[in-house]
PDB file of C-alpha atoms in Angstrom:
ATOM      1  CA  MET A   1      51.826 -12.122  79.815  1.00 75.00           C
ATOM      2  CA  LYS A   2      51.560 -10.081  76.630  1.00 88.00           C
ATOM      3  CA  PRO A   3      52.391  -6.363  76.808  1.00 95.00           C
ATOM      4  CA  VAL A   4      49.520  -3.906  77.151  1.00 96.00           C
ATOM      5  CA  LEU A   5      49.281  -0.601  75.291  1.00 98.00           C
ATOM      6  CA  LEU A   6      47.686   2.333  77.098  1.00 98.00           C
ATOM      7  CA  GLU A   7      46.725   5.588  75.391  1.00 98.00           C
ATOM      8  CA  THR A   8      47.815   8.331  77.787  1.00 98.00           C
ATOM      9  CA  SER A   9      47.423  12.075  77.370  1.00 97.00           C
ATOM     10  CA  LYS A  10      50.890  12.152  75.750  1.00 97.00           C
ATOM     11  CA  GLY A  11      50.721   9.018  73.640  1.00 97.00           C
ATOM     12  CA  LEU A  12      50.951   5.229  73.807  1.00 98.00           C
ATOM     13  CA  VAL A  13      52.796   3.480  76.626  1.00 98.00           C
ATOM     14  CA  GLU A  14      53.642  -0.217  76.665  1.00 98.00           C
ATOM     15  CA  PHE A  15      53.652  -2.104  79.962  1.00 98.00           C
ATOM     16  CA  ARG A  16      53.289  -5.548  81.509  1.00 98.00           C
ATOM     17  CA  TYR A  17      51.492  -6.132  84.806  1.00 98.00           C
ATOM     18  CA  GLU A  18      51.806  -9.598  86.300  1.00 97.00           C
ATOM     19  CA  GLY A  19      51.932 -11.466  89.585  1.00 96.00           C
ATOM     20  CA  GLN A  20      50.109 -11.102  92.883  1.00 96.00           C
ATOM     21  CA  GLY A  21      50.898  -8.954  95.912  1.00 96.00           C
ATOM     22  CA  PRO A  22      52.361  -5.490  96.591  1.00 97.00           C
ATOM     23  CA  VAL A  23      53.265  -3.640  93.397  1.00 98.00           C
ATOM     24  CA  ILE A  24      56.804  -2.980  92.200  1.00 98.00           C
ATOM     25  CA  LEU A  25      57.309  -0.551  89.311  1.00 98.00           C
ATOM     26  CA  LEU A  26      60.318  -1.599  87.225  1.00 98.00           C
ATOM     27  CA  LEU A  27      62.046   0.900  84.942  1.00 98.00           C
ATOM     28  CA  LYS A  28      64.666  -0.874  82.835  1.00 98.00           C
ATOM     29  CA  GLY A  29      67.963   0.617  81.762  1.00 96.00           C
ATOM     30  CA  GLY A  30      69.387   1.836  78.480  1.00 93.00           C
ATOM     31  CA  HIS A  31      69.039  -0.506  75.488  1.00 93.00           C
ATOM     32  CA  CYS A  32      66.783  -2.891  77.480  1.00 95.00           C
ATOM     33  CA  SER A  33      63.714  -4.128  75.617  1.00 95.00           C
ATOM     34  CA  ARG A  34      60.550  -5.814  76.832  1.00 96.00           C
ATOM     35  CA  ASP A  35      62.394  -9.147  76.606  1.00 96.00           C
ATOM     36  CA  THR A  36      65.495  -8.147  78.601  1.00 97.00           C
ATOM     37  CA  ASP A  37      65.473  -9.609  82.108  1.00 97.00           C
ATOM     38  CA  LEU A  38      68.246  -8.658  84.552  1.00 97.00           C
ATOM     39  CA  SER A  39      66.795 -10.979  87.256  1.00 95.00           C
ATOM     40  CA  HIS A  40      63.821  -8.790  88.225  1.00 97.00           C
ATOM     41  CA  GLN A  41      61.175 -11.067  86.713  1.00 96.00           C
ATOM     42  CA  SER A  42      61.773 -13.517  89.562  1.00 96.00           C
ATOM     43  CA  LEU A  43      60.299 -10.997  92.024  1.00 98.00           C
ATOM     44  CA  ILE A  44      56.913 -12.345  90.928  1.00 97.00           C
ATOM     45  CA  HIS A  45      57.806 -15.615  92.645  1.00 96.00           C
ATOM     46  CA  GLU A  46      58.577 -13.722  95.859  1.00 96.00           C
ATOM     47  CA  GLY A  47      54.996 -12.520  96.261  1.00 96.00           C
ATOM     48  CA  TYR A  48      55.125  -9.255  94.320  1.00 98.00           C
ATOM     49  CA  LYS A  49      53.167  -7.866  91.421  1.00 98.00           C
ATOM     50  CA  LEU A  50      55.533  -6.476  88.788  1.00 98.00           C
ATOM     51  CA  LEU A  51      54.561  -3.472  86.691  1.00 98.00           C
ATOM     52  CA  THR A  52      57.199  -3.173  83.955  1.00 98.00           C
ATOM     53  CA  VAL A  53      56.819   0.008  81.929  1.00 98.00           C
ATOM     54  CA  SER A  54      58.799   0.513  78.725  1.00 98.00           C
ATOM     55  CA  ARG A  55      60.349   3.958  78.860  1.00 97.00           C
ATOM     56  CA  PRO A  56      59.909   6.584  76.107  1.00 97.00           C
ATOM     57  CA  GLY A  57      61.372   5.457  72.788  1.00 94.00           C
ATOM     58  CA  TYR A  58      61.657   1.814  73.845  1.00 95.00           C
ATOM     59  CA  ASP A  59      59.417  -0.950  72.506  1.00 96.00           C
ATOM     60  CA  LYS A  60      56.073   0.663  71.557  1.00 96.00           C
ATOM     61  CA  THR A  61      56.157   3.544  74.038  1.00 97.00           C
ATOM     62  CA  ASP A  62      55.935   6.881  72.227  1.00 97.00           C
ATOM     63  CA  ILE A  63      58.930   9.152  72.694  1.00 96.00           C
ATOM     64  CA  LYS A  64      56.549  12.060  73.373  1.00 97.00           C
ATOM     65  CA  THR A  65      55.325  10.399  76.593  1.00 98.00           C
ATOM     66  CA  GLY A  66      58.435  11.665  78.305  1.00 96.00           C
ATOM     67  CA  LYS A  67      61.291  13.478  76.615  1.00 92.00           C
ATOM     68  CA  THR A  68      62.362  14.528  80.110  1.00 95.00           C
ATOM     69  CA  PRO A  69      62.230  12.477  83.336  1.00 96.00           C
ATOM     70  CA  GLU A  70      59.759  14.999  84.754  1.00 96.00           C
ATOM     71  CA  ASP A  71      57.374  14.523  81.838  1.00 97.00           C
ATOM     72  CA  PHE A  72      57.615  10.743  82.079  1.00 98.00           C
ATOM     73  CA  ALA A  73      56.853  10.917  85.817  1.00 98.00           C
ATOM     74  CA  ASP A  74      53.494  12.473  84.894  1.00 98.00           C
ATOM     75  CA  THR A  75      52.878   9.657  82.409  1.00 98.00           C
ATOM     76  CA  LEU A  76      53.724   7.017  85.008  1.00 98.00           C
ATOM     77  CA  ILE A  77      51.159   8.535  87.360  1.00 98.00           C
ATOM     78  CA  GLU A  78      48.554   8.232  84.601  1.00 98.00           C
ATOM     79  CA  ILE A  79      49.353   4.516  84.390  1.00 98.00           C
ATOM     80  CA  LEU A  80      49.112   4.079  88.168  1.00 98.00           C
ATOM     81  CA  ASP A  81      45.785   5.917  88.189  1.00 98.00           C
ATOM     82  CA  HIS A  82      44.493   3.796  85.298  1.00 98.00           C
ATOM     83  CA  LEU A  83      45.383   0.620  87.217  1.00 98.00           C
ATOM     84  CA  ALA A  84      44.067   2.052  90.515  1.00 98.00           C
ATOM     85  CA  ILE A  85      47.447   1.614  92.212  1.00 98.00           C
ATOM     86  CA  PRO A  86      47.783   4.034  95.164  1.00 97.00           C
ATOM     87  CA  SER A  87      51.529   3.595  95.688  1.00 97.00           C
ATOM     88  CA  VAL A  88      54.463   1.494  94.483  1.00 98.00           C
ATOM     89  CA  GLN A  89      57.996   0.549  95.275  1.00 98.00           C
ATOM     90  CA  VAL A  90      60.235   1.567  92.370  1.00 98.00           C
ATOM     91  CA  ILE A  91      63.306  -0.106  90.881  1.00 98.00           C
ATOM     92  CA  ALA A  92      65.249   2.064  88.427  1.00 98.00           C
ATOM     93  CA  VAL A  93      68.120   0.457  86.530  1.00 98.00           C
ATOM     94  CA  SER A  94      71.136   2.250  85.023  1.00 97.00           C
ATOM     95  CA  ALA A  95      69.921   4.901  82.539  1.00 95.00           C
ATOM     96  CA  ALA A  96      66.455   4.816  84.137  1.00 97.00           C
ATOM     97  CA  GLY A  97      67.865   6.468  87.269  1.00 96.00           C
ATOM     98  CA  PRO A  98      66.659   9.992  86.388  1.00 96.00           C
ATOM     99  CA  SER A  99      63.136   8.693  85.670  1.00 97.00           C
ATOM    100  CA  GLY A 100      62.926   6.884  89.017  1.00 97.00           C
ATOM    101  CA  LEU A 101      64.274   9.915  90.851  1.00 96.00           C
ATOM    102  CA  ALA A 102      61.839  12.270  89.126  1.00 96.00           C
ATOM    103  CA  LEU A 103      58.850  10.095  90.052  1.00 98.00           C
ATOM    104  CA  ALA A 104      59.966   9.908  93.694  1.00 97.00           C
ATOM    105  CA  PHE A 105      60.667  13.651  93.800  1.00 96.00           C
ATOM    106  CA  TYR A 106      57.472  14.953  92.223  1.00 97.00           C
ATOM    107  CA  TYR A 107      55.114  12.266  93.571  1.00 97.00           C
ATOM    108  CA  PRO A 108      56.536  11.116  96.932  1.00 97.00           C
ATOM    109  CA  GLU A 109      53.071  10.144  98.129  1.00 97.00           C
ATOM    110  CA  ARG A 110      52.914   7.510  95.362  1.00 98.00           C
ATOM    111  CA  VAL A 111      56.405   6.048  95.958  1.00 98.00           C
ATOM    112  CA  THR A 112      56.955   3.849  99.002  1.00 97.00           C
ATOM    113  CA  SER A 113      60.659   3.320  98.306  1.00 97.00           C
ATOM    114  CA  LEU A 114      63.206   3.610  95.512  1.00 98.00           C
ATOM    115  CA  ILE A 115      65.979   1.196  94.547  1.00 98.00           C
ATOM    116  CA  LEU A 116      68.675   2.482  92.216  1.00 98.00           C
ATOM    117  CA  GLU A 117      70.627  -0.374  90.621  1.00 98.00           C
ATOM    118  CA  ALA A 118      73.867   0.843  89.012  1.00 98.00           C
ATOM    119  CA  ALA A 119      71.733   3.864  88.169  1.00 97.00           C
ATOM    120  CA  LEU A 120      72.703   7.352  87.101  1.00 95.00           C
ATOM    121  CA  VAL A 121      72.033  10.156  89.560  1.00 94.00           C
ATOM    122  CA  THR A 122      74.374  12.587  87.752  1.00 90.00           C
ATOM    123  CA  PRO A 123      74.410  13.833  84.138  1.00 87.00           C
ATOM    124  CA  TRP A 124      76.094  11.615  81.557  1.00 84.00           C
ATOM    125  CA  GLU A 125      79.840  11.916  81.143  1.00 80.00           C
ATOM    126  CA  VAL A 126      80.692  13.832  77.968  1.00 76.00           C
ATOM    127  CA  ARG A 127      82.601  10.900  76.441  1.00 76.00           C
ATOM    128  CA  PHE A 128      79.654   8.518  76.877  1.00 76.00           C
ATOM    129  CA  LYS A 129      77.195  11.088  75.620  1.00 79.00           C
ATOM    130  CA  ARG A 130      79.226  11.803  72.485  1.00 78.00           C
ATOM    131  CA  LYS A 131      79.761   8.125  71.697  1.00 76.00           C
ATOM    132  CA  GLY A 132      76.146   7.232  72.501  1.00 75.00           C
ATOM    133  CA  LYS A 133      74.753   9.903  70.165  1.00 75.00           C
ATOM    134  CA  LEU A 134      77.053   8.722  67.393  1.00 71.00           C
ATOM    135  CA  LEU A 135      76.322   4.998  67.672  1.00 72.00           C
ATOM    136  CA  PHE A 136      72.740   4.899  68.896  1.00 78.00           C
ATOM    137  CA  GLY A 137      71.140   7.964  67.382  1.00 71.00           C
ATOM    138  CA  THR A 138      69.624   7.642  63.918  1.00 68.00           C
ATOM    139  CA  ALA A 139      71.847   4.617  63.227  1.00 65.00           C
ATOM    140  CA  GLY A 140      70.879   2.809  66.436  1.00 72.00           C
ATOM    141  CA  THR A 141      68.580   0.236  64.831  1.00 77.00           C
ATOM    142  CA  LEU A 142      71.209  -0.763  62.277  1.00 81.00           C
ATOM    143  CA  VAL A 143      73.940  -0.918  64.917  1.00 82.00           C
ATOM    144  CA  TRP A 144      71.960  -3.307  67.099  1.00 85.00           C
ATOM    145  CA  LYS A 145      70.894  -5.408  64.131  1.00 86.00           C
ATOM    146  CA  GLY A 146      74.535  -5.788  63.174  1.00 90.00           C
ATOM    147  CA  LEU A 147      75.630  -6.566  66.719  1.00 89.00           C
ATOM    148  CA  ARG A 148      72.970  -9.233  67.154  1.00 89.00           C
ATOM    149  CA  GLY A 149      73.980 -10.841  63.863  1.00 92.00           C
ATOM    150  CA  LEU A 150      77.634 -10.805  64.875  1.00 94.00           C
ATOM    151  CA  LEU A 151      76.711 -12.179  68.310  1.00 95.00           C
ATOM    152  CA  LYS A 152      75.440 -15.393  66.710  1.00 94.00           C
ATOM    153  CA  VAL A 153      78.689 -15.915  64.821  1.00 96.00           C
ATOM    154  CA  HIS A 154      81.335 -14.476  67.170  1.00 96.00           C
ATOM    155  CA  PRO A 155      79.728 -14.228  70.625  1.00 95.00           C
ATOM    156  CA  ASP A 156      83.016 -13.785  72.502  1.00 96.00           C
ATOM    157  CA  PHE A 157      84.047 -10.863  70.315  1.00 95.00           C
ATOM    158  CA  VAL A 158      80.751  -9.011  70.884  1.00 95.00           C
ATOM    159  CA  MET A 159      80.651  -9.764  74.613  1.00 96.00           C
ATOM    160  CA  LYS A 160      84.244  -8.579  75.059  1.00 96.00           C
ATOM    161  CA  MET A 161      83.479  -5.408  73.092  1.00 93.00           C
ATOM    162  CA  MET A 162      80.504  -4.736  75.360  1.00 93.00           C
ATOM    163  CA  LEU A 163      82.412  -5.492  78.570  1.00 95.00           C
ATOM    164  CA  LYS A 164      85.107  -3.018  77.544  1.00 94.00           C
ATOM    165  CA  GLU A 165      82.533  -0.247  78.049  1.00 92.00           C
ATOM    166  CA  LEU A 166      81.218  -1.645  81.327  1.00 95.00           C
ATOM    167  CA  THR A 167      84.304  -2.429  83.404  1.00 97.00           C
ATOM    168  CA  THR A 168      87.504  -0.810  84.632  1.00 96.00           C
ATOM    169  CA  GLU A 169      89.175  -4.214  84.483  1.00 96.00           C
ATOM    170  CA  ASP A 170      90.643  -6.133  81.532  1.00 97.00           C
ATOM    171  CA  PRO A 171      87.524  -7.158  79.515  1.00 96.00           C
ATOM    172  CA  GLU A 172      89.219 -10.212  77.992  1.00 95.00           C
ATOM    173  CA  LYS A 173      90.240 -11.506  81.413  1.00 95.00           C
ATOM    174  CA  LEU A 174      86.778 -10.789  82.793  1.00 96.00           C
ATOM    175  CA  LEU A 175      85.113 -12.665  79.927  1.00 96.00           C
ATOM    176  CA  LYS A 176      87.240 -15.742  80.613  1.00 95.00           C
ATOM    177  CA  GLN A 177      86.241 -15.664  84.272  1.00 95.00           C
ATOM    178  CA  LEU A 178      82.507 -15.709  83.564  1.00 96.00           C
ATOM    179  CA  SER A 179      80.659 -18.873  84.527  1.00 96.00           C
ATOM    180  CA  ASN A 180      78.465 -20.588  81.951  1.00 96.00           C
ATOM    181  CA  GLN A 181      75.412 -19.117  83.656  1.00 97.00           C
ATOM    182  CA  ASP A 182      76.878 -15.601  83.564  1.00 97.00           C
ATOM    183  CA  ARG A 183      77.866 -15.984  79.912  1.00 97.00           C
ATOM    184  CA  LYS A 184      74.272 -16.947  79.159  1.00 97.00           C
ATOM    185  CA  PHE A 185      73.072 -13.856  81.040  1.00 97.00           C
ATOM    186  CA  VAL A 186      75.344 -11.550  79.022  1.00 97.00           C
ATOM    187  CA  TYR A 187      74.473 -13.254  75.736  1.00 96.00           C
ATOM    188  CA  GLU A 188      70.709 -13.004  76.314  1.00 97.00           C
ATOM    189  CA  MET A 189      71.012  -9.408  77.472  1.00 96.00           C
ATOM    190  CA  LEU A 190      72.751  -8.491  74.220  1.00 95.00           C
ATOM    191  CA  ALA A 191      70.412 -10.621  72.108  1.00 95.00           C
ATOM    192  CA  THR A 192      67.350  -8.783  73.472  1.00 95.00           C
ATOM    193  CA  SER A 193      68.812  -5.271  73.463  1.00 92.00           C
ATOM    194  CA  HIS A 194      67.849  -2.425  71.197  1.00 89.00           C
ATOM    195  CA  SER A 195      67.809   1.353  71.443  1.00 80.00           C
ATOM    196  CA  GLY A 196      64.920   2.573  69.345  1.00 81.00           C
ATOM    197  CA  LYS A 197      64.726   6.316  69.957  1.00 88.00           C
ATOM    198  CA  GLY A 198      65.062   5.765  73.685  1.00 89.00           C
ATOM    199  CA  PHE A 199      68.768   5.723  74.386  1.00 90.00           C
ATOM    200  CA  SER A 200      69.607   8.906  72.488  1.00 87.00           C
ATOM    201  CA  THR A 201      66.876  10.604  74.538  1.00 89.00           C
ATOM    202  CA  ASP A 202      68.270   9.112  77.754  1.00 90.00           C
ATOM    203  CA  LEU A 203      71.566  10.873  77.078  1.00 89.00           C
ATOM    204  CA  ASP A 204      69.903  14.288  77.483  1.00 87.00           C
ATOM    205  CA  HIS A 205      68.234  13.499  80.806  1.00 88.00           C
ATOM    206  CA  GLN A 206      69.115  15.641  83.805  1.00 84.00           C
ATOM    207  CA  PRO A 207      68.604  14.180  87.318  1.00 82.00           C
ATOM    208  CA  ILE A 208      66.696  16.129  89.968  1.00 86.00           C
ATOM    209  CA  ASP A 209      68.073  17.775  93.121  1.00 86.00           C
ATOM    210  CA  LEU A 210      68.866  14.763  95.306  1.00 91.00           C
ATOM    211  CA  SER A 211      68.939  16.793  98.515  1.00 90.00           C
ATOM    212  CA  LYS A 212      65.173  17.296  98.310  1.00 89.00           C
ATOM    213  CA  LEU A 213      64.287  13.610  97.973  1.00 94.00           C
ATOM    214  CA  THR A 214      62.225  12.314 100.898  1.00 94.00           C
ATOM    215  CA  VAL A 215      61.475   8.660 100.083  1.00 96.00           C
ATOM    216  CA  PRO A 216      63.668   5.787 101.370  1.00 96.00           C
ATOM    217  CA  VAL A 217      66.425   5.009  98.859  1.00 97.00           C
ATOM    218  CA  LEU A 218      68.737   2.039  98.344  1.00 98.00           C
ATOM    219  CA  GLY A 219      71.559   2.443  95.851  1.00 98.00           C
ATOM    220  CA  MET A 220      73.584  -0.560  94.662  1.00 98.00           C
ATOM    221  CA  TYR A 221      76.832   0.255  92.870  1.00 98.00           C
ATOM    222  CA  ALA A 222      80.177  -1.323  91.956  1.00 98.00           C
ATOM    223  CA  LYS A 223      83.511   0.498  92.136  1.00 97.00           C
ATOM    224  CA  LYS A 224      84.703  -1.345  89.011  1.00 97.00           C
ATOM    225  CA  ASP A 225      81.736  -0.118  86.965  1.00 97.00           C
ATOM    226  CA  GLY A 226      83.130   1.423  83.784  1.00 94.00           C
ATOM    227  CA  SER A 227      79.798   2.898  82.718  1.00 92.00           C
ATOM    228  CA  VAL A 228      78.165   4.426  85.819  1.00 95.00           C
ATOM    229  CA  HIS A 229      81.019   5.803  87.908  1.00 94.00           C
ATOM    230  CA  TYR A 230      81.040   5.095  91.655  1.00 96.00           C
ATOM    231  CA  SER A 231      80.861   8.851  92.218  1.00 95.00           C
ATOM    232  CA  ASN A 232      77.117   8.403  91.676  1.00 95.00           C
ATOM    233  CA  ALA A 233      76.984   6.327  94.865  1.00 96.00           C
ATOM    234  CA  ILE A 234      79.079   8.844  96.802  1.00 95.00           C
ATOM    235  CA  LEU A 235      76.873  11.724  95.685  1.00 94.00           C
ATOM    236  CA  LEU A 236      73.740   9.792  96.542  1.00 94.00           C
ATOM    237  CA  GLN A 237      74.949   9.084 100.064  1.00 92.00           C
ATOM    238  CA  SER A 238      76.216  12.603 100.683  1.00 93.00           C
ATOM    239  CA  LEU A 239      73.054  14.386  99.529  1.00 93.00           C
ATOM    240  CA  ILE A 240      70.429  11.981 100.903  1.00 89.00           C
ATOM    241  CA  PRO A 241      71.227  11.262 104.574  1.00 81.00           C
ATOM    242  CA  HIS A 242      68.422   8.687 104.858  1.00 85.00           C
ATOM    243  CA  SER A 243      69.657   6.722 101.841  1.00 93.00           C
ATOM    244  CA  GLU A 244      71.595   3.462 101.980  1.00 96.00           C
ATOM    245  CA  VAL A 245      74.380   2.575  99.562  1.00 97.00           C
ATOM    246  CA  TYR A 246      75.387  -1.037  99.091  1.00 98.00           C
ATOM    247  CA  GLU A 247      78.800  -1.452  97.522  1.00 98.00           C
ATOM    248  CA  VAL A 248      78.605  -4.475  95.247  1.00 98.00           C
ATOM    249  CA  PRO A 249      81.992  -6.201  94.824  1.00 97.00           C
ATOM    250  CA  ALA A 250      81.212  -6.841  91.151  1.00 97.00           C
ATOM    251  CA  ASP A 251      83.743  -6.563  88.353  1.00 96.00           C
ATOM    252  CA  SER A 252      81.595  -4.439  86.059  1.00 97.00           C
ATOM    253  CA  HIS A 253      78.365  -2.516  85.570  1.00 97.00           C
ATOM    254  CA  LEU A 254      76.591  -5.895  85.534  1.00 98.00           C
ATOM    255  CA  ILE A 255      75.968  -6.193  89.269  1.00 98.00           C
ATOM    256  CA  TRP A 256      73.410  -8.958  88.597  1.00 98.00           C
ATOM    257  CA  ILE A 257      76.003 -11.603  87.730  1.00 97.00           C
ATOM    258  CA  GLY A 258      79.078 -13.097  89.346  1.00 95.00           C
ATOM    259  CA  GLU A 259      79.655 -14.713  92.707  1.00 94.00           C
ATOM    260  CA  HIS A 260      78.015 -11.762  94.471  1.00 96.00           C
ATOM    261  CA  ALA A 261      74.746 -11.927  92.482  1.00 97.00           C
ATOM    262  CA  ASN A 262      72.938 -13.721  95.308  1.00 97.00           C
ATOM    263  CA  ALA A 263      73.957 -10.985  97.743  1.00 97.00           C
ATOM    264  CA  VAL A 264      72.512  -8.351  95.400  1.00 98.00           C
ATOM    265  CA  TRP A 265      69.287 -10.341  95.133  1.00 97.00           C
ATOM    266  CA  ARG A 266      69.082 -10.710  98.916  1.00 97.00           C
ATOM    267  CA  LYS A 267      69.788  -7.017  99.540  1.00 98.00           C
ATOM    268  CA  ARG A 268      67.110  -5.964  97.073  1.00 98.00           C
ATOM    269  CA  LEU A 269      64.559  -8.372  98.499  1.00 97.00           C
ATOM    270  CA  ASP A 270      65.266  -7.427 102.131  1.00 97.00           C
ATOM    271  CA  PHE A 271      64.814  -3.737 101.300  1.00 98.00           C
ATOM    272  CA  LEU A 272      61.559  -4.399  99.460  1.00 98.00           C
ATOM    273  CA  GLN A 273      60.192  -6.548 102.282  1.00 96.00           C
ATOM    274  CA  GLU A 274      61.166  -3.979 104.904  1.00 95.00           C
ATOM    275  CA  HIS A 275      59.263  -1.206 103.148  1.00 94.00           C
ATOM    276  CA  THR A 276      56.355  -3.445 102.214  1.00 93.00           C
ATOM    277  CA  LYS A 277      55.917  -4.089 105.925  1.00 87.00           C
ATOM    278  CA  ALA A 278      56.347  -0.402 106.804  1.00 85.00           C
ATOM    279  CA  ALA A 279      53.725   0.621 104.233  1.00 83.00           C
ATOM    280  CA  ALA A 280      51.270  -1.981 105.537  1.00 82.00           C
ATOM    281  CA  GLU A 281      51.745  -0.796 109.122  1.00 78.00           C
ATOM    282  CA  LYS A 282      51.239   2.828 108.074  1.00 76.00           C
ATOM    283  CA  GLN A 283      48.024   1.900 106.247  1.00 73.00           C
ATOM    284  CA  THR A 284      46.746   0.058 109.317  1.00 72.00           C
ATOM    285  CA  VAL A 285      47.315   3.128 111.500  1.00 71.00           C
ATOM    286  CA  GLU A 286      45.604   5.430 108.985  1.00 72.00           C
ATOM    287  CA  ASN A 287      42.570   3.129 108.812  1.00 70.00           C
ATOM    288  CA  ARG A 288      41.967   3.208 112.560  1.00 67.00           C
TER     289      ARG A 288
END
């Protein structure tokens, strides 16, 4: 399905809305474009309708639609209202964590559940913020253009360079251990990535007060993640008693690949199905 552009009160937002069934709102992570798929597209085949909204600065979504997670939460509600969607389950990936949290915090009546996949719930580490501003600020487009060109010629070099930022393990050793399918995943992720104005804006996002979150939350994190530290999972669990943290035995930030990828898929799907059922039962009671 081709992307749709919606004129909101703050500017244009790009989204795709496809499938049949209960609605899942997908907020992709940093550098992810409309073409980047970290396995979530397959949820359509599990009986869900997937609403994928490009975050501010990514694809054709105006940066002014949400320079802060709180502002973007308001924009997301405009989209839900436009599509006549009363409530959604939300998946927030990596740098989209603050946006997913803000939506669940300010509009809990519109969020049935929230899944945080290797997602930030704390401010960015200073070292990542400094490096991110330098590489993906005004020069971001040129950096990604160069990386994609180099990827075609020296894919192993680019993949190893990327893995160095995403794992606490030896990136060269990790690259050699990747299956052909996982190598394809990493290659396509890099080939479809770009920053636009989005990532530099992501770096300034501040997450909300987790202790006041009321919606059901599942967090999936890896201890060997070199990008989103496992302290995010610990903080999530300590401040939200009703949350669930699933420790993914992955070797990097990329919890969607490796021999444990099926377990991540199953955990996500079980959580979605559980809260789809709970929402349906609640609606039945309210209609009586």
